[in-house]
Amino acid sequence: MSVSHRRPVPLSKAYRLLNHGPTVLVSAAHDGKRNIMAAAWAMPLDFEPPKIAVVLDKSTWTRQLLEASGSFVLNVPCAAQADIVQTVGSTSGLERDKFQAYGLQAFAGELLDAPMLEGCVAWLECRLLPEPHNHQQYDLFLAEVIAAQADERVFSDGRWHFEGHDALRTLHHVAGGHFLKIGDPVAGKNLDD
Amino acid sequence: MSVSHRRPVPLSKAYRLLNHGPTVLVSAAHDGKRNIMAAAWAMPLDFEPPKIAVVLDKSTWTRQLLEASGSFVLNVPCAAQADIVQTVGSTSGLERDKFQAYGLQAFAGELLDAPMLEGCVAWLECRLLPEPHNHQQYDLFLAEVIAAQADERVFSDGRWHFEGHDALRTLHHVAGGHFLKIGDPVAGKNLDD
């Protein structure tokens, strides 16, 4: 039995899980069905209470599930999961359960039923905000983050620290299964100081 | 006189300049005044015509300028500019011109008057979409990308390629002047293949 490295992240720091622009996996469940898909277009929208924005195409089944349930999870995957991200980003879960098909392990959220994917490095449980104009016009979904967790090996005290954990670096999608992993720290100093 | 490495990016590929989640600099001009600020919360919103979303706090002067002019530029800065990003992200341009104060070189866009910052690795000229509810309620601005350019040393044929150009790697803000630069490629393959 493996030791879990998941730790709660205070809501005031939840935006930092997405601040550096990783590609995410969006998961949702409704009425006994569940799905997970990849989305490169997600970002923080507010600090506290934390909010996020994510773009979800009308054709996706995950979108149907999250519109029905009013909630979803943003899972932040890592380099070790590149094949999983590419696969769940290019297949449909309408005809078969992707978790079963690809042997993906899921666990329950603290507050939501949406499946959270094992092996990711952060998880944000989200409650959809009712903004139908944005949904219809722009495929844009805004949500409040109601719980967050991260893998303490690479995120603690509100900071990412990937040194020594290359396989846990976040993925940043370019196109067509080509990703860049996040790299090394750079400090920026204020030129007035 | 230095050779320019700026090349036009086809609008159909413009989303790829932001797809991997870099921190951006937002610049705008109106009525003889100009400003530039940092924003970590920006993402693509659509492919073609390309659209983007960016979050801009009510307190920022750049927001006032872009609301007045209806247009702005997203500049994608690089590791060599970390101090500039931190500085324009933590100072106000209301009382002095940041370009003059910090010796920043700007050039004109192909279609817009908003200043484009020399030394960045990509530039997206954007026309604001009239969505006042999103502005007021969420500080969220949606825009159509009407022209795009990139530094051909690190972006060509619709792909980023940073190998051999560490100083030109994009910046991804964590918090408080701590950035991560984008790292190396990872390929994801579809597990069904």
PDB file of C-alpha atoms in Angstrom, chain A residues 21-167:
ATOM      1  CA  GLY A  21      -0.664  27.787 -16.759  1.00  0.00           C
ATOM      2  CA  PRO A  22      -0.644  23.977 -16.679  1.00  0.00           C
ATOM      3  CA  THR A  23      -2.875  21.854 -18.894  1.00  0.00           C
ATOM      4  CA  VAL A  24      -5.632  20.282 -16.787  1.00  0.00           C
ATOM      5  CA  LEU A  25      -7.902  17.266 -16.845  1.00  0.00           C
ATOM      6  CA  VAL A  26     -11.559  18.073 -16.255  1.00  0.00           C
ATOM      7  CA  SER A  27     -13.608  15.345 -14.579  1.00  0.00           C
ATOM      8  CA  ALA A  28     -17.300  15.233 -13.784  1.00  0.00           C
ATOM      9  CA  ALA A  29     -19.943  12.751 -12.698  1.00  0.00           C
ATOM     10  CA  HIS A  30     -23.735  12.660 -12.832  1.00  0.00           C
ATOM     11  CA  ASP A  31     -26.372   9.997 -12.302  1.00  0.00           C
ATOM     12  CA  GLY A  32     -23.894   7.124 -12.008  1.00  0.00           C
ATOM     13  CA  LYS A  33     -21.814   8.180 -15.018  1.00  0.00           C
ATOM     14  CA  ARG A  34     -18.413   9.819 -15.037  1.00  0.00           C
ATOM     15  CA  ASN A  35     -15.874  11.159 -17.484  1.00  0.00           C
ATOM     16  CA  ILE A  36     -12.513  12.894 -17.745  1.00  0.00           C
ATOM     17  CA  MET A  37     -11.057  15.004 -20.568  1.00  0.00           C
ATOM     18  CA  ALA A  38      -8.040  17.226 -21.195  1.00  0.00           C
ATOM     19  CA  ALA A  39      -8.280  21.035 -21.391  1.00  0.00           C
ATOM     20  CA  ALA A  40      -5.387  23.394 -22.058  1.00  0.00           C
ATOM     21  CA  TRP A  41      -7.605  26.449 -21.667  1.00  0.00           C
ATOM     22  CA  ALA A  42      -8.043  26.985 -17.947  1.00  0.00           C
ATOM     23  CA  MET A  43      -6.919  29.813 -15.647  1.00  0.00           C
ATOM     24  CA  PRO A  44      -7.540  31.363 -12.252  1.00  0.00           C
ATOM     25  CA  LEU A  45     -10.242  34.048 -12.184  1.00  0.00           C
ATOM     26  CA  ASP A  46     -10.119  35.288  -8.587  1.00  0.00           C
ATOM     27  CA  PHE A  47      -8.176  34.887  -5.353  1.00  0.00           C
ATOM     28  CA  GLU A  48     -10.632  34.435  -2.481  1.00  0.00           C
ATOM     29  CA  PRO A  49     -13.070  32.967  -2.724  1.00  0.00           C
ATOM     30  CA  PRO A  50     -11.027  31.357  -5.478  1.00  0.00           C
ATOM     31  CA  LYS A  51     -12.634  31.149  -8.898  1.00  0.00           C
ATOM     32  CA  ILE A  52     -11.438  29.613 -12.150  1.00  0.00           C
ATOM     33  CA  ALA A  53     -12.360  29.766 -15.854  1.00  0.00           C
ATOM     34  CA  VAL A  54     -12.208  26.830 -18.272  1.00  0.00           C
ATOM     35  CA  VAL A  55     -13.219  26.367 -21.921  1.00  0.00           C
ATOM     36  CA  LEU A  56     -15.197  23.206 -22.780  1.00  0.00           C
ATOM     37  CA  ASP A  57     -16.364  22.410 -26.279  1.00  0.00           C
ATOM     38  CA  LYS A  58     -20.075  21.759 -26.836  1.00  0.00           C
ATOM     39  CA  SER A  59     -19.300  18.326 -28.274  1.00  0.00           C
ATOM     40  CA  THR A  60     -17.781  16.949 -25.075  1.00  0.00           C
ATOM     41  CA  TRP A  61     -19.575  14.545 -22.798  1.00  0.00           C
ATOM     42  CA  THR A  62     -17.761  15.912 -19.748  1.00  0.00           C
ATOM     43  CA  ARG A  63     -19.532  19.218 -20.422  1.00  0.00           C
ATOM     44  CA  GLN A  64     -22.919  17.491 -20.401  1.00  0.00           C
ATOM     45  CA  LEU A  65     -22.114  15.810 -17.099  1.00  0.00           C
ATOM     46  CA  LEU A  66     -20.902  18.989 -15.412  1.00  0.00           C
ATOM     47  CA  GLU A  67     -23.840  21.025 -16.703  1.00  0.00           C
ATOM     48  CA  ALA A  68     -26.170  18.398 -15.224  1.00  0.00           C
ATOM     49  CA  SER A  69     -24.348  18.106 -11.899  1.00  0.00           C
ATOM     50  CA  GLY A  70     -23.278  21.743 -11.522  1.00  0.00           C
ATOM     51  CA  SER A  71     -19.818  20.705 -10.380  1.00  0.00           C
ATOM     52  CA  PHE A  72     -16.527  19.310 -11.637  1.00  0.00           C
ATOM     53  CA  VAL A  73     -12.868  18.776 -10.751  1.00  0.00           C
ATOM     54  CA  LEU A  74      -9.755  20.259 -12.344  1.00  0.00           C
ATOM     55  CA  ASN A  75      -6.978  17.670 -11.994  1.00  0.00           C
ATOM     56  CA  VAL A  76      -3.436  18.934 -12.696  1.00  0.00           C
ATOM     57  CA  PRO A  77      -1.518  16.091 -14.389  1.00  0.00           C
ATOM     58  CA  CYS A  78       2.239  15.609 -14.523  1.00  0.00           C
ATOM     59  CA  ALA A  79       4.915  14.485 -16.978  1.00  0.00           C
ATOM     60  CA  ALA A  80       4.558  10.831 -15.964  1.00  0.00           C
ATOM     61  CA  GLN A  81       0.945  11.029 -17.199  1.00  0.00           C
ATOM     62  CA  ALA A  82       1.589  12.453 -20.702  1.00  0.00           C
ATOM     63  CA  ASP A  83       0.117   9.393 -22.423  1.00  0.00           C
ATOM     64  CA  ILE A  84      -2.964   9.487 -20.199  1.00  0.00           C
ATOM     65  CA  VAL A  85      -3.478  13.204 -20.899  1.00  0.00           C
ATOM     66  CA  GLN A  86      -3.150  12.686 -24.641  1.00  0.00           C
ATOM     67  CA  THR A  87      -5.466   9.669 -24.526  1.00  0.00           C
ATOM     68  CA  VAL A  88      -8.297  11.162 -22.474  1.00  0.00           C
ATOM     69  CA  GLY A  89      -7.920  14.310 -24.570  1.00  0.00           C
ATOM     70  CA  SER A  90      -8.484  12.501 -27.861  1.00  0.00           C
ATOM     71  CA  THR A  91     -11.118   9.867 -27.041  1.00  0.00           C
ATOM     72  CA  SER A  92     -14.782  10.069 -26.063  1.00  0.00           C
ATOM     73  CA  GLY A  93     -16.140   8.675 -22.813  1.00  0.00           C
ATOM     74  CA  LEU A  94     -19.683   8.496 -24.103  1.00  0.00           C
ATOM     75  CA  GLU A  95     -19.509   4.851 -25.153  1.00  0.00           C
ATOM     76  CA  ARG A  96     -17.146   3.486 -22.527  1.00  0.00           C
ATOM     77  CA  ASP A  97     -15.838   4.498 -19.111  1.00  0.00           C
ATOM     78  CA  LYS A  98     -12.329   5.907 -19.674  1.00  0.00           C
ATOM     79  CA  PHE A  99     -11.276   5.050 -16.121  1.00  0.00           C
ATOM     80  CA  GLN A 100     -12.023   1.349 -16.719  1.00  0.00           C
ATOM     81  CA  ALA A 101     -10.758   1.340 -20.312  1.00  0.00           C
ATOM     82  CA  TYR A 102      -7.337   2.720 -19.377  1.00  0.00           C
ATOM     83  CA  GLY A 103      -6.980   1.397 -15.827  1.00  0.00           C
ATOM     84  CA  LEU A 104      -7.174   4.870 -14.271  1.00  0.00           C
ATOM     85  CA  GLN A 105      -7.567   4.973 -10.488  1.00  0.00           C
ATOM     86  CA  ALA A 106      -9.971   7.552  -9.113  1.00  0.00           C
ATOM     87  CA  PHE A 107     -10.754   8.700  -5.593  1.00  0.00           C
ATOM     88  CA  ALA A 108     -13.597  10.746  -4.139  1.00  0.00           C
ATOM     89  CA  GLY A 109     -13.282  14.459  -3.544  1.00  0.00           C
ATOM     90  CA  GLU A 110     -13.634  16.059  -0.128  1.00  0.00           C
ATOM     91  CA  LEU A 111     -16.902  17.713  -1.140  1.00  0.00           C
ATOM     92  CA  LEU A 112     -17.828  16.434  -4.597  1.00  0.00           C
ATOM     93  CA  ASP A 113     -18.650  13.136  -6.274  1.00  0.00           C
ATOM     94  CA  ALA A 114     -16.670  13.945  -9.426  1.00  0.00           C
ATOM     95  CA  PRO A 115     -13.797  11.461  -9.782  1.00  0.00           C
ATOM     96  CA  MET A 116     -10.302  12.721  -8.906  1.00  0.00           C
ATOM     97  CA  LEU A 117      -7.465  11.039 -10.825  1.00  0.00           C
ATOM     98  CA  GLU A 118      -4.666   9.318  -8.872  1.00  0.00           C
ATOM     99  CA  GLY A 119      -1.159  10.329  -9.912  1.00  0.00           C
ATOM    100  CA  CYS A 120      -1.984  13.982 -10.597  1.00  0.00           C
ATOM    101  CA  VAL A 121      -0.159  16.675  -8.604  1.00  0.00           C
ATOM    102  CA  ALA A 122      -3.127  18.926  -7.754  1.00  0.00           C
ATOM    103  CA  TRP A 123      -6.899  18.796  -7.646  1.00  0.00           C
ATOM    104  CA  LEU A 124      -9.453  21.625  -7.479  1.00  0.00           C
ATOM    105  CA  GLU A 125     -13.084  20.835  -6.662  1.00  0.00           C
ATOM    106  CA  CYS A 126     -15.280  23.376  -8.421  1.00  0.00           C
ATOM    107  CA  ARG A 127     -18.899  24.527  -8.261  1.00  0.00           C
ATOM    108  CA  LEU A 128     -20.201  25.935 -11.545  1.00  0.00           C
ATOM    109  CA  LEU A 129     -21.363  29.559 -11.623  1.00  0.00           C
ATOM    110  CA  PRO A 130     -24.632  30.088 -13.507  1.00  0.00           C
ATOM    111  CA  GLU A 131     -23.523  32.110 -16.540  1.00  0.00           C
ATOM    112  CA  PRO A 132     -25.447  30.619 -19.478  1.00  0.00           C
ATOM    113  CA  HIS A 133     -24.460  33.408 -21.893  1.00  0.00           C
ATOM    114  CA  ASN A 134     -20.766  32.531 -21.477  1.00  0.00           C
ATOM    115  CA  HIS A 135     -21.555  28.820 -21.866  1.00  0.00           C
ATOM    116  CA  GLN A 136     -23.519  29.238 -25.053  1.00  0.00           C
ATOM    117  CA  GLN A 137     -21.607  32.066 -26.689  1.00  0.00           C
ATOM    118  CA  TYR A 138     -18.013  31.184 -25.761  1.00  0.00           C
ATOM    119  CA  ASP A 139     -17.983  27.606 -24.354  1.00  0.00           C
ATOM    120  CA  LEU A 140     -16.623  29.383 -21.272  1.00  0.00           C
ATOM    121  CA  PHE A 141     -17.360  28.049 -17.785  1.00  0.00           C
ATOM    122  CA  LEU A 142     -16.677  29.979 -14.593  1.00  0.00           C
ATOM    123  CA  ALA A 143     -16.642  28.237 -11.235  1.00  0.00           C
ATOM    124  CA  GLU A 144     -15.847  28.697  -7.586  1.00  0.00           C
ATOM    125  CA  VAL A 145     -13.166  26.445  -6.099  1.00  0.00           C
ATOM    126  CA  ILE A 146     -14.584  24.873  -2.945  1.00  0.00           C
ATOM    127  CA  ALA A 147     -11.736  22.498  -2.014  1.00  0.00           C
ATOM    128  CA  ALA A 148      -8.164  21.945  -3.208  1.00  0.00           C
ATOM    129  CA  GLN A 149      -5.382  19.428  -2.668  1.00  0.00           C
ATOM    130  CA  ALA A 150      -1.840  19.002  -3.953  1.00  0.00           C
ATOM    131  CA  ASP A 151       1.017  16.510  -3.852  1.00  0.00           C
ATOM    132  CA  GLU A 152       3.213  17.773  -1.032  1.00  0.00           C
ATOM    133  CA  ARG A 153       6.354  16.515  -2.777  1.00  0.00           C
ATOM    134  CA  VAL A 154       6.026  19.332  -5.345  1.00  0.00           C
ATOM    135  CA  PHE A 155       3.620  21.875  -3.765  1.00  0.00           C
ATOM    136  CA  SER A 156       3.711  23.071  -0.168  1.00  0.00           C
ATOM    137  CA  ASP A 157       3.429  26.360   1.710  1.00  0.00           C
ATOM    138  CA  GLY A 158       1.753  27.836  -1.354  1.00  0.00           C
ATOM    139  CA  ARG A 159       4.684  27.186  -3.721  1.00  0.00           C
ATOM    140  CA  TRP A 160       5.579  24.718  -6.437  1.00  0.00           C
ATOM    141  CA  HIS A 161       9.032  23.100  -6.009  1.00  0.00           C
ATOM    142  CA  PHE A 162       9.726  20.526  -8.699  1.00  0.00           C
ATOM    143  CA  GLU A 163      13.473  20.090  -8.127  1.00  0.00           C
ATOM    144  CA  GLY A 164      14.318  16.399  -7.855  1.00  0.00           C
ATOM    145  CA  HIS A 165      10.863  15.376  -9.131  1.00  0.00           C
ATOM    146  CA  ASP A 166      11.059  15.567 -12.919  1.00  0.00           C
ATOM    147  CA  ALA A 167       8.292  13.026 -13.422  1.00  0.00           C
TER     148      ALA A 167
END
